[in-house]
Amino acid sequence: MNNMEASKFEKLRFVGSRPIRHDGLEKVTGQARYGADISFPQMLYGKILRSPYAHARIKSIDFSRALALEGVQAVVTSSDFPKPWLTDETGIDSKLINIKFSSNNVLAGEKVLYKGHAVAGVAASNAYIAEKALDLIDVSYEILPPILDVMQAIKVNAGIIHEGMFPYPESGLIASEFNSSLISNSTLDMSNHHQGDDSKYSNIAGYYIQEIGDIDKGFMDADVVVEREYNTGSVHQGYIEPHSATAIWNRDGKVTIWCSSQGHFGMRDQTAEVVGIPASDIKVIPMEIGGGFGGKTTVYLEPVVAMLSKKTGRPVKITMTRQEVFEGTGPTLGSYMKVKIGATKDGMITAAQALLAYEAGAFPGSPVNMGAQCIFAPYDIPNGKVEGFDILVNKPKVAAYRAPGAPAAAFAGETVIDELSCKLNIDPLLFRLKNSAKEGTRRISGPVFPRIGFLETVEASRIHPHYLSDFGGPNRGRGVAAGFWFNGSGPSSVIVNANADGTVSLIEGSPDIGGTRVAVAMHVAEVLGIPIADVHPSIGDTDSIGFTSMTGGSSVAFKTGWAAYQAAQDLKAQMIERASDIWDVEAGEVNLKDGKFNHSTNQDLQMDFKELAGMLNATGGPIVGRAAINPGGAGAAISVHIVDVEVDPETGKLTILRYTVVQDVGKAIHPDYVEGQMQGGAVQGIGWALNEEYIFDKEGVIKNPTFLDYRMPTSLDLPMIDTHIVEVNNPGHPYGVRGVGEVPIVPPMAAIANAINSAVGIRMNTLPMSPPVLLEALWANNGAGKVYGD
Amino acid sequence: MSEKVHIETNINGSQVEFLCEPRQSLLEVLRDVLDMTGTKEGCNDGNCGACTVIVDDRIIDSCLMLAVESQGKKITTIEGVAYTDRLHPLQQAFLENAALQCGICTPGFIVAAKSLLDREPDADEGRIRQWLAGNLCRCTGYDKIVRAVLAAKETMKNE
Ligand code: FES
Ligand code: FES
């Protein structure tokens, strides 16, 4: 632990302890209710008809045969949703365009844009009938050639995914950027792009650039330069709970939706836009959520069940199958990247440059700008340039996935850093230490770092017993990598009610995906000095608590923890006021310490929290504390991962021998759940590194939409995951919290790639580094010629 | 629609009768017919273990077993794991070791781990990892789950 700034928090009673979570009992006994665990009398079951093609124009949809099937109650298609964007003749109102994209992703408009794209929804008296009805919907398609990766998307005559939407950039900006010195030898050549049929439009939906210093001079000053090219495929968030939504559209026009999501206010607002009613007419009741990782932040089913309920007057529920989850939700991006870094002989980075081309999927909005901001963020880069391209392809629209954009970028950036330190014969952690960003460092993207803990995290890693241990043996190696994530914040509302029995009920708006109820409640217990078990947290629906932004961006312990702290302070101030009324003294003379109210001079005036709570109703009425805030200063997170591997040269199989996550968390409110985030993030990264990938055929059909063939890590694939918590308190939070959840997925792919190099001397530049890929690389390296895949 | 079949079985120590269609899985009947939603569906094809139940002392992915096959069998689901007056040591250990984050996989893990410790009270870490390899957890990285099972093993030995 880092104690440099710990003094401020030494006296904390509850923060930093490991109580049992309040919602735990329901979850270990099967009582907790998740998205699919709800049902109503008269409820109908829905199913979604999905596109068999990755790219096709919808010529017509005829569902009369489906409607005629006994038990089928209603069918909806995109024509049931309003189309406000048609009122904008200029076609440039970005809000309306976004509604169009959102609506067309929920149910396809003129075209289907990926295999599995939803085309129609059916409600029937049971799921079997609904499924049978799907076969009776006649859709006539004009099949178009699918565009399946970045390279293809920017080719001449590739075809245009959104006709008339994304003008080819003026003055050849992008073409010239793609032809800059960095990528002159790369396979990504756009110079002829605009000579095709669709001459005015492109599949490039966005372009970002950040620069600092003089990049050319920086590379001239370098003694060693490493430049590498990378490709990564699509992977899925892989939450175990499939999406499920249930809705009742009442005759008064008010809609209630039950679903599990990372943010029920977001679900409400997005549904309102797609179905075209005011958000205030929709109430979303949050169910327990069985994992999200960014993938449960957008609507898929909610508008469909709402419309089906409107048509039938009955409750309608749809639960996705696992195949639908793979084909119709998530995933995260595939990418093409190129990275070049130069350094002096003594290991100081002089220049760093990157080009990131991220697949957005079928609609714009890959997190390439975030990847671009993260890739070199851990380092003090005097001369830097990062460009990002958001590129449309016929794959599901990418959704956020834990530190969106950063992991792929770090795979590229951190393996180049490793190669540089190898070339310079400098310990890779020492190399990072020399170039580490610190308070006051200006990032390439502009902002200057406040207090961050990169130095401390790298130092802690260098002296960690894992790093000091011997990993020797044939085909064994060790890798390290660092990761950066901004951490987020957002609006958050909390209410705390003092109950007559001395407990406090806490209502928050942040869905609890991994133990945040208890962490938020601990803020209240700390302020009031009452036992954590006496604070009863629950998640309010959209009509019961003020707006709260989604559980994402590693924001909940920060923003909602802070809101709870502030609501508890409000409650405390009002209770002090009440005590002073009862005692007939000045409020300024009353204190609350360790759960007891007392007078600053008169020792006879004492009351414990419970006693006063019991008197509230009779002495002026109940007391409610509240806070509604949007705090800044989330405080960036830094993580360093150390991994030992063994590569089997016969099979290409890699075994993780030992794994350690070192991370600056600011302050661990509940260390168990902080460690859990570090371990879970690392293991998702291990899966991404070694096994997970969408396998598309050339028609754009996903060949492995099951957990059998989309291979996520199991308990048997892993050792224990060691964690080391560093606490460089975030000055921007009452207890020093930084977000925790996302950054641990950033370093694993690079750390493992670096370990592979250490073990067998091969630099991997694609993901996943699965046995066949690794084996082929081994053979190529041994000059044995290519066998695999011939 | 096919004709419904009358089934008599024993679930968590109680005799239960239900009507089901021959095509319905045990998972479907548990959740949709008997309202026992503690058993979860993660994939419906035998690859995630969220639906794990014990049938006559064997662990089964209930999504892979037809409900009609449960005639005359003895079934344990997550709802039947706790004792009447307290939690099962595994449930307690999952709480104390923070072995759940979102908790959707938890019923399956607890049922699977119970089945292991009932038959192999001395299972070590390697055996636990092997036994639980049919249960996917996407949140925890398994570390705290394995530790919880090891802790429950010690408690159960002393009971
Ligand atoms: S739901 Fe049965 S194994 Fe996944
Ligand atoms: S705790 Fe979420 S899947 Fe295991």
Short mmCIF file of N, CA and C in Angstrom, two decimals, chain A residues 621-754:
data_model
loop_
_atom_site.label_atom_id
_atom_site.label_comp_id
_atom_site.label_asym_id
_atom_site.label_seq_id
_atom_site.Cartn_x
_atom_site.Cartn_y
_atom_site.Cartn_z
N GLY A 621 -41.21 15.94 12.67
CA GLY A 621 -41.41 15.18 11.45
C GLY A 621 -40.16 14.44 10.99
N PRO A 622 -40.34 13.56 10.02
CA PRO A 622 -39.22 12.74 9.55
C PRO A 622 -38.12 13.58 8.90
N ILE A 623 -36.97 12.99 8.77
CA ILE A 623 -35.84 13.67 8.12
C ILE A 623 -35.34 12.84 6.94
N VAL A 624 -35.20 13.52 5.82
CA VAL A 624 -34.71 12.90 4.60
C VAL A 624 -33.49 13.68 4.13
N GLY A 625 -32.40 12.99 3.91
CA GLY A 625 -31.22 13.65 3.35
C GLY A 625 -31.17 13.41 1.86
N ARG A 626 -30.68 14.37 1.13
CA ARG A 626 -30.67 14.17 -0.31
C ARG A 626 -29.44 14.81 -0.94
N ALA A 627 -29.06 14.26 -2.08
CA ALA A 627 -28.00 14.87 -2.87
C ALA A 627 -28.25 14.55 -4.33
N ALA A 628 -28.05 15.55 -5.17
CA ALA A 628 -28.15 15.35 -6.61
C ALA A 628 -26.99 16.12 -7.20
N ILE A 629 -25.99 15.41 -7.69
CA ILE A 629 -24.74 16.06 -8.06
C ILE A 629 -24.22 15.54 -9.40
N ASN A 630 -23.25 16.24 -9.93
CA ASN A 630 -22.51 15.75 -11.11
C ASN A 630 -21.06 16.14 -10.90
N PRO A 631 -20.36 15.35 -10.09
CA PRO A 631 -19.03 15.78 -9.68
C PRO A 631 -17.98 15.59 -10.77
N GLY A 632 -17.06 16.52 -10.85
CA GLY A 632 -15.91 16.35 -11.75
C GLY A 632 -14.77 15.68 -10.99
N GLY A 633 -13.62 15.60 -11.63
CA GLY A 633 -12.42 15.13 -10.93
C GLY A 633 -12.36 13.65 -10.66
N ALA A 634 -12.87 12.83 -11.62
CA ALA A 634 -12.92 11.39 -11.37
C ALA A 634 -11.54 10.78 -11.09
N GLY A 635 -10.51 11.32 -11.67
CA GLY A 635 -9.17 10.80 -11.32
C GLY A 635 -8.82 9.56 -12.12
N ALA A 636 -7.81 9.67 -12.97
CA ALA A 636 -7.49 8.58 -13.88
C ALA A 636 -6.90 7.37 -13.13
N ALA A 637 -7.04 6.22 -13.77
CA ALA A 637 -6.54 4.97 -13.19
C ALA A 637 -5.38 4.43 -14.02
N ILE A 638 -4.45 3.82 -13.32
CA ILE A 638 -3.29 3.22 -13.96
C ILE A 638 -3.15 1.80 -13.43
N SER A 639 -2.85 0.87 -14.31
CA SER A 639 -2.69 -0.52 -13.90
C SER A 639 -1.46 -1.11 -14.58
N VAL A 640 -0.70 -1.90 -13.85
CA VAL A 640 0.42 -2.65 -14.43
C VAL A 640 0.16 -4.14 -14.18
N HIS A 641 0.26 -4.93 -15.23
CA HIS A 641 0.07 -6.38 -15.09
C HIS A 641 1.38 -7.11 -15.35
N ILE A 642 1.60 -8.15 -14.55
CA ILE A 642 2.79 -8.99 -14.69
C ILE A 642 2.30 -10.42 -14.95
N VAL A 643 2.79 -11.05 -15.99
CA VAL A 643 2.32 -12.41 -16.28
C VAL A 643 3.48 -13.32 -16.67
N ASP A 644 3.45 -14.54 -16.14
CA ASP A 644 4.39 -15.58 -16.55
C ASP A 644 3.63 -16.62 -17.36
N VAL A 645 4.21 -17.01 -18.49
CA VAL A 645 3.53 -17.98 -19.34
C VAL A 645 4.47 -19.11 -19.72
N GLU A 646 3.86 -20.20 -20.16
CA GLU A 646 4.63 -21.26 -20.80
C GLU A 646 3.95 -21.60 -22.11
N VAL A 647 4.74 -21.64 -23.18
CA VAL A 647 4.20 -21.97 -24.50
C VAL A 647 4.57 -23.40 -24.83
N ASP A 648 3.57 -24.17 -25.23
CA ASP A 648 3.85 -25.54 -25.67
C ASP A 648 4.19 -25.50 -27.16
N PRO A 649 5.45 -25.77 -27.51
CA PRO A 649 5.84 -25.63 -28.92
C PRO A 649 5.20 -26.68 -29.82
N GLU A 650 4.69 -27.76 -29.24
CA GLU A 650 4.04 -28.80 -30.04
C GLU A 650 2.65 -28.39 -30.49
N THR A 651 1.95 -27.68 -29.62
CA THR A 651 0.54 -27.39 -29.89
C THR A 651 0.23 -25.90 -30.02
N GLY A 652 1.14 -25.04 -29.58
CA GLY A 652 0.84 -23.61 -29.58
C GLY A 652 -0.02 -23.19 -28.41
N LYS A 653 -0.30 -24.11 -27.52
CA LYS A 653 -1.13 -23.75 -26.37
C LYS A 653 -0.29 -23.00 -25.34
N LEU A 654 -0.90 -21.96 -24.80
CA LEU A 654 -0.20 -21.15 -23.81
C LEU A 654 -0.84 -21.37 -22.45
N THR A 655 0.00 -21.55 -21.44
CA THR A 655 -0.51 -21.69 -20.07
C THR A 655 -0.09 -20.47 -19.26
N ILE A 656 -1.07 -19.88 -18.56
CA ILE A 656 -0.75 -18.77 -17.66
C ILE A 656 -0.25 -19.39 -16.35
N LEU A 657 1.01 -19.16 -16.02
CA LEU A 657 1.57 -19.76 -14.81
C LEU A 657 1.30 -18.88 -13.60
N ARG A 658 1.41 -17.61 -13.77
CA ARG A 658 1.24 -16.69 -12.65
C ARG A 658 0.80 -15.34 -13.19
N TYR A 659 -0.08 -14.67 -12.44
CA TYR A 659 -0.60 -13.39 -12.95
C TYR A 659 -0.80 -12.43 -11.79
N THR A 660 -0.30 -11.22 -11.93
CA THR A 660 -0.44 -10.22 -10.88
C THR A 660 -0.93 -8.90 -11.46
N VAL A 661 -1.92 -8.33 -10.80
CA VAL A 661 -2.47 -7.04 -11.19
C VAL A 661 -2.09 -6.02 -10.12
N VAL A 662 -1.39 -4.98 -10.53
CA VAL A 662 -1.04 -3.89 -9.63
C VAL A 662 -1.78 -2.65 -10.12
N GLN A 663 -2.52 -2.00 -9.23
CA GLN A 663 -3.38 -0.92 -9.72
C GLN A 663 -3.56 0.17 -8.68
N ASP A 664 -3.50 1.40 -9.17
CA ASP A 664 -3.82 2.54 -8.31
C ASP A 664 -5.33 2.72 -8.31
N VAL A 665 -5.95 2.53 -7.15
CA VAL A 665 -7.41 2.62 -7.06
C VAL A 665 -7.83 3.88 -6.32
N GLY A 666 -6.87 4.72 -5.96
CA GLY A 666 -7.23 5.91 -5.19
C GLY A 666 -7.45 5.56 -3.74
N LYS A 667 -8.60 4.95 -3.48
CA LYS A 667 -8.91 4.42 -2.16
C LYS A 667 -9.89 3.27 -2.35
N ALA A 668 -9.55 2.12 -1.78
CA ALA A 668 -10.45 0.97 -1.89
C ALA A 668 -11.52 1.07 -0.80
N ILE A 669 -12.74 1.36 -1.19
CA ILE A 669 -13.82 1.45 -0.20
C ILE A 669 -14.08 0.06 0.38
N HIS A 670 -14.32 -0.92 -0.50
CA HIS A 670 -14.51 -2.31 -0.09
C HIS A 670 -13.46 -3.14 -0.85
N PRO A 671 -12.33 -3.42 -0.23
CA PRO A 671 -11.22 -4.04 -0.96
C PRO A 671 -11.58 -5.35 -1.67
N ASP A 672 -12.49 -6.14 -1.09
CA ASP A 672 -12.87 -7.40 -1.75
C ASP A 672 -13.39 -7.14 -3.17
N TYR A 673 -14.26 -6.16 -3.27
CA TYR A 673 -14.88 -5.92 -4.58
C TYR A 673 -13.95 -5.16 -5.52
N VAL A 674 -13.01 -4.42 -4.94
CA VAL A 674 -11.97 -3.79 -5.76
C VAL A 674 -11.08 -4.89 -6.36
N GLU A 675 -10.65 -5.82 -5.52
CA GLU A 675 -9.85 -6.94 -6.02
C GLU A 675 -10.63 -7.73 -7.07
N GLY A 676 -11.91 -7.91 -6.81
CA GLY A 676 -12.75 -8.66 -7.74
C GLY A 676 -12.78 -8.00 -9.12
N GLN A 677 -12.85 -6.67 -9.14
CA GLN A 677 -12.83 -5.96 -10.43
C GLN A 677 -11.48 -6.16 -11.11
N MET A 678 -10.41 -6.09 -10.33
CA MET A 678 -9.07 -6.25 -10.92
C MET A 678 -8.91 -7.65 -11.50
N GLN A 679 -9.40 -8.65 -10.77
CA GLN A 679 -9.29 -10.04 -11.24
C GLN A 679 -10.18 -10.29 -12.45
N GLY A 680 -11.41 -9.82 -12.36
CA GLY A 680 -12.37 -10.07 -13.45
C GLY A 680 -11.93 -9.38 -14.74
N GLY A 681 -11.43 -8.15 -14.61
CA GLY A 681 -10.97 -7.43 -15.79
C GLY A 681 -9.78 -8.13 -16.42
N ALA A 682 -8.86 -8.56 -15.58
CA ALA A 682 -7.67 -9.25 -16.09
C ALA A 682 -8.08 -10.52 -16.84
N VAL A 683 -9.05 -11.25 -16.30
CA VAL A 683 -9.43 -12.52 -16.93
C VAL A 683 -10.19 -12.28 -18.24
N GLN A 684 -11.00 -11.24 -18.30
CA GLN A 684 -11.61 -10.92 -19.60
C GLN A 684 -10.51 -10.60 -20.61
N GLY A 685 -9.48 -9.91 -20.15
CA GLY A 685 -8.36 -9.60 -21.04
C GLY A 685 -7.60 -10.85 -21.47
N ILE A 686 -7.48 -11.80 -20.55
CA ILE A 686 -6.80 -13.06 -20.88
C ILE A 686 -7.60 -13.81 -21.96
N GLY A 687 -8.92 -13.79 -21.82
CA GLY A 687 -9.77 -14.42 -22.83
C GLY A 687 -9.59 -13.76 -24.19
N TRP A 688 -9.58 -12.44 -24.18
CA TRP A 688 -9.40 -11.66 -25.41
C TRP A 688 -8.03 -11.97 -26.03
N ALA A 689 -7.04 -12.11 -25.17
CA ALA A 689 -5.68 -12.36 -25.65
C ALA A 689 -5.56 -13.76 -26.26
N LEU A 690 -6.21 -14.74 -25.66
CA LEU A 690 -5.87 -16.12 -26.01
C LEU A 690 -6.92 -16.87 -26.81
N ASN A 691 -8.19 -16.57 -26.61
CA ASN A 691 -9.21 -17.44 -27.21
C ASN A 691 -10.34 -16.76 -27.93
N GLU A 692 -10.74 -15.59 -27.44
CA GLU A 692 -12.03 -15.08 -27.88
C GLU A 692 -11.94 -14.38 -29.23
N GLU A 693 -12.85 -14.73 -30.11
CA GLU A 693 -12.96 -14.02 -31.39
C GLU A 693 -14.27 -14.41 -32.06
N TYR A 694 -14.83 -13.47 -32.76
CA TYR A 694 -15.94 -13.77 -33.66
C TYR A 694 -15.31 -14.34 -34.93
N ILE A 695 -15.80 -15.47 -35.35
CA ILE A 695 -15.33 -16.02 -36.62
C ILE A 695 -16.42 -15.79 -37.67
N PHE A 696 -16.13 -14.94 -38.64
CA PHE A 696 -17.10 -14.63 -39.70
C PHE A 696 -16.73 -15.42 -40.95
N ASP A 697 -17.75 -15.91 -41.66
CA ASP A 697 -17.44 -16.45 -42.99
C ASP A 697 -17.44 -15.28 -43.98
N LYS A 698 -17.22 -15.57 -45.26
CA LYS A 698 -17.06 -14.44 -46.17
C LYS A 698 -18.37 -13.74 -46.49
N GLU A 699 -19.47 -14.35 -46.08
CA GLU A 699 -20.76 -13.67 -46.22
C GLU A 699 -21.09 -12.82 -44.99
N GLY A 700 -20.20 -12.86 -44.02
CA GLY A 700 -20.46 -12.06 -42.82
C GLY A 700 -21.31 -12.78 -41.79
N VAL A 701 -21.41 -14.11 -41.92
CA VAL A 701 -22.17 -14.89 -40.95
C VAL A 701 -21.24 -15.34 -39.83
N ILE A 702 -21.68 -15.13 -38.58
CA ILE A 702 -20.85 -15.53 -37.44
C ILE A 702 -20.95 -17.04 -37.28
N LYS A 703 -19.80 -17.70 -37.33
CA LYS A 703 -19.80 -19.17 -37.31
C LYS A 703 -19.75 -19.74 -35.90
N ASN A 704 -19.55 -18.89 -34.90
CA ASN A 704 -19.38 -19.45 -33.55
C ASN A 704 -20.24 -18.72 -32.50
N PRO A 705 -21.55 -18.63 -32.73
CA PRO A 705 -22.37 -17.87 -31.78
C PRO A 705 -22.83 -18.70 -30.58
N THR A 706 -21.95 -19.49 -30.00
CA THR A 706 -22.29 -20.23 -28.78
C THR A 706 -21.09 -20.19 -27.84
N PHE A 707 -21.35 -20.44 -26.57
CA PHE A 707 -20.24 -20.47 -25.61
C PHE A 707 -19.34 -21.69 -25.82
N LEU A 708 -19.78 -22.64 -26.63
CA LEU A 708 -18.91 -23.77 -26.92
C LEU A 708 -17.79 -23.33 -27.86
N ASP A 709 -18.16 -22.52 -28.85
CA ASP A 709 -17.19 -22.16 -29.89
C ASP A 709 -16.63 -20.75 -29.70
N TYR A 710 -17.34 -19.93 -28.97
CA TYR A 710 -16.78 -18.65 -28.56
C TYR A 710 -16.25 -18.91 -27.16
N ARG A 711 -14.96 -19.07 -27.05
CA ARG A 711 -14.40 -19.76 -25.89
C ARG A 711 -13.92 -18.75 -24.85
N MET A 712 -14.73 -18.55 -23.80
CA MET A 712 -14.33 -17.67 -22.71
C MET A 712 -13.55 -18.49 -21.68
N PRO A 713 -12.69 -17.84 -20.89
CA PRO A 713 -11.90 -18.59 -19.92
C PRO A 713 -12.78 -19.30 -18.89
N THR A 714 -12.39 -20.52 -18.52
CA THR A 714 -13.05 -21.24 -17.44
C THR A 714 -12.09 -21.30 -16.25
N SER A 715 -12.60 -21.80 -15.14
CA SER A 715 -11.75 -21.89 -13.93
C SER A 715 -10.52 -22.75 -14.18
N LEU A 716 -10.66 -23.71 -15.11
CA LEU A 716 -9.56 -24.64 -15.36
C LEU A 716 -8.42 -24.00 -16.16
N ASP A 717 -8.72 -22.90 -16.82
CA ASP A 717 -7.71 -22.25 -17.67
C ASP A 717 -6.80 -21.32 -16.89
N LEU A 718 -7.08 -21.12 -15.61
CA LEU A 718 -6.46 -19.99 -14.91
C LEU A 718 -5.84 -20.39 -13.59
N PRO A 719 -4.83 -19.64 -13.19
CA PRO A 719 -4.35 -19.74 -11.81
C PRO A 719 -5.13 -18.71 -10.97
N MET A 720 -4.82 -18.62 -9.67
CA MET A 720 -5.32 -17.50 -8.89
C MET A 720 -4.77 -16.22 -9.52
N ILE A 721 -5.52 -15.14 -9.41
CA ILE A 721 -5.06 -13.86 -9.96
C ILE A 721 -4.67 -12.97 -8.78
N ASP A 722 -3.37 -12.76 -8.61
CA ASP A 722 -2.92 -11.93 -7.48
C ASP A 722 -3.24 -10.46 -7.73
N THR A 723 -3.54 -9.77 -6.64
CA THR A 723 -3.80 -8.34 -6.77
C THR A 723 -2.94 -7.57 -5.78
N HIS A 724 -2.54 -6.40 -6.19
CA HIS A 724 -1.82 -5.50 -5.29
C HIS A 724 -2.43 -4.11 -5.45
N ILE A 725 -3.08 -3.67 -4.39
CA ILE A 725 -3.78 -2.38 -4.44
C ILE A 725 -2.82 -1.26 -4.05
N VAL A 726 -2.70 -0.28 -4.93
CA VAL A 726 -1.94 0.95 -4.63
C VAL A 726 -2.98 2.04 -4.37
N GLU A 727 -2.75 2.85 -3.36
CA GLU A 727 -3.73 3.90 -3.05
C GLU A 727 -3.08 5.28 -3.08
N VAL A 728 -3.10 5.87 -4.24
CA VAL A 728 -2.71 7.29 -4.35
C VAL A 728 -4.04 8.05 -4.38
N ASN A 729 -4.44 8.54 -3.22
CA ASN A 729 -5.78 9.08 -3.07
C ASN A 729 -6.10 10.13 -4.12
N ASN A 730 -7.32 10.04 -4.64
CA ASN A 730 -7.79 11.05 -5.59
C ASN A 730 -8.24 12.27 -4.79
N PRO A 731 -7.56 13.38 -4.96
CA PRO A 731 -7.94 14.57 -4.19
C PRO A 731 -9.35 15.05 -4.53
N GLY A 732 -9.92 14.53 -5.61
CA GLY A 732 -11.24 14.98 -6.05
C GLY A 732 -12.40 14.22 -5.44
N HIS A 733 -12.19 13.33 -4.47
CA HIS A 733 -13.30 12.57 -3.88
C HIS A 733 -13.16 12.61 -2.36
N PRO A 734 -14.28 12.66 -1.64
CA PRO A 734 -14.20 12.79 -0.18
C PRO A 734 -13.32 11.72 0.49
N TYR A 735 -13.32 10.49 -0.04
CA TYR A 735 -12.47 9.46 0.55
C TYR A 735 -11.32 9.05 -0.36
N GLY A 736 -11.14 9.76 -1.46
CA GLY A 736 -9.98 9.49 -2.31
C GLY A 736 -10.18 8.46 -3.41
N VAL A 737 -11.44 8.13 -3.72
CA VAL A 737 -11.73 7.06 -4.68
C VAL A 737 -11.33 7.44 -6.11
N ARG A 738 -10.73 6.49 -6.82
CA ARG A 738 -10.66 6.54 -8.27
C ARG A 738 -11.50 5.38 -8.79
N GLY A 739 -11.97 5.47 -10.00
CA GLY A 739 -12.69 4.34 -10.57
C GLY A 739 -11.75 3.13 -10.66
N VAL A 740 -12.34 1.94 -10.64
CA VAL A 740 -11.55 0.73 -10.55
C VAL A 740 -11.83 -0.26 -11.68
N GLY A 741 -13.08 -0.32 -12.13
CA GLY A 741 -13.55 -1.47 -12.89
C GLY A 741 -12.95 -1.67 -14.26
N GLU A 742 -12.62 -0.60 -14.96
CA GLU A 742 -12.29 -0.78 -16.37
C GLU A 742 -10.82 -1.00 -16.67
N VAL A 743 -9.95 -0.24 -16.01
CA VAL A 743 -8.55 -0.28 -16.43
C VAL A 743 -7.92 -1.68 -16.38
N PRO A 744 -8.39 -2.60 -15.51
CA PRO A 744 -7.72 -3.91 -15.52
C PRO A 744 -7.88 -4.72 -16.80
N ILE A 745 -8.76 -4.33 -17.72
CA ILE A 745 -8.82 -5.09 -18.98
C ILE A 745 -7.85 -4.51 -20.01
N VAL A 746 -7.21 -3.38 -19.68
CA VAL A 746 -6.37 -2.73 -20.69
C VAL A 746 -5.03 -3.45 -20.91
N PRO A 747 -4.28 -3.81 -19.86
CA PRO A 747 -2.94 -4.36 -20.13
C PRO A 747 -2.82 -5.84 -20.55
N PRO A 748 -3.80 -6.73 -20.27
CA PRO A 748 -3.50 -8.17 -20.41
C PRO A 748 -3.01 -8.61 -21.78
N MET A 749 -3.62 -8.11 -22.86
CA MET A 749 -3.23 -8.62 -24.18
C MET A 749 -1.77 -8.30 -24.48
N ALA A 750 -1.37 -7.07 -24.15
CA ALA A 750 0.02 -6.70 -24.39
C ALA A 750 0.95 -7.44 -23.43
N ALA A 751 0.53 -7.59 -22.18
CA ALA A 751 1.40 -8.28 -21.21
C ALA A 751 1.65 -9.71 -21.68
N ILE A 752 0.60 -10.37 -22.17
CA ILE A 752 0.76 -11.76 -22.62
C ILE A 752 1.59 -11.82 -23.90
N ALA A 753 1.36 -10.88 -24.82
CA ALA A 753 2.17 -10.85 -26.05
C ALA A 753 3.65 -10.65 -25.69
N ASN A 754 3.91 -9.78 -24.73
CA ASN A 754 5.30 -9.54 -24.32
C ASN A 754 5.89 -10.77 -23.65
#
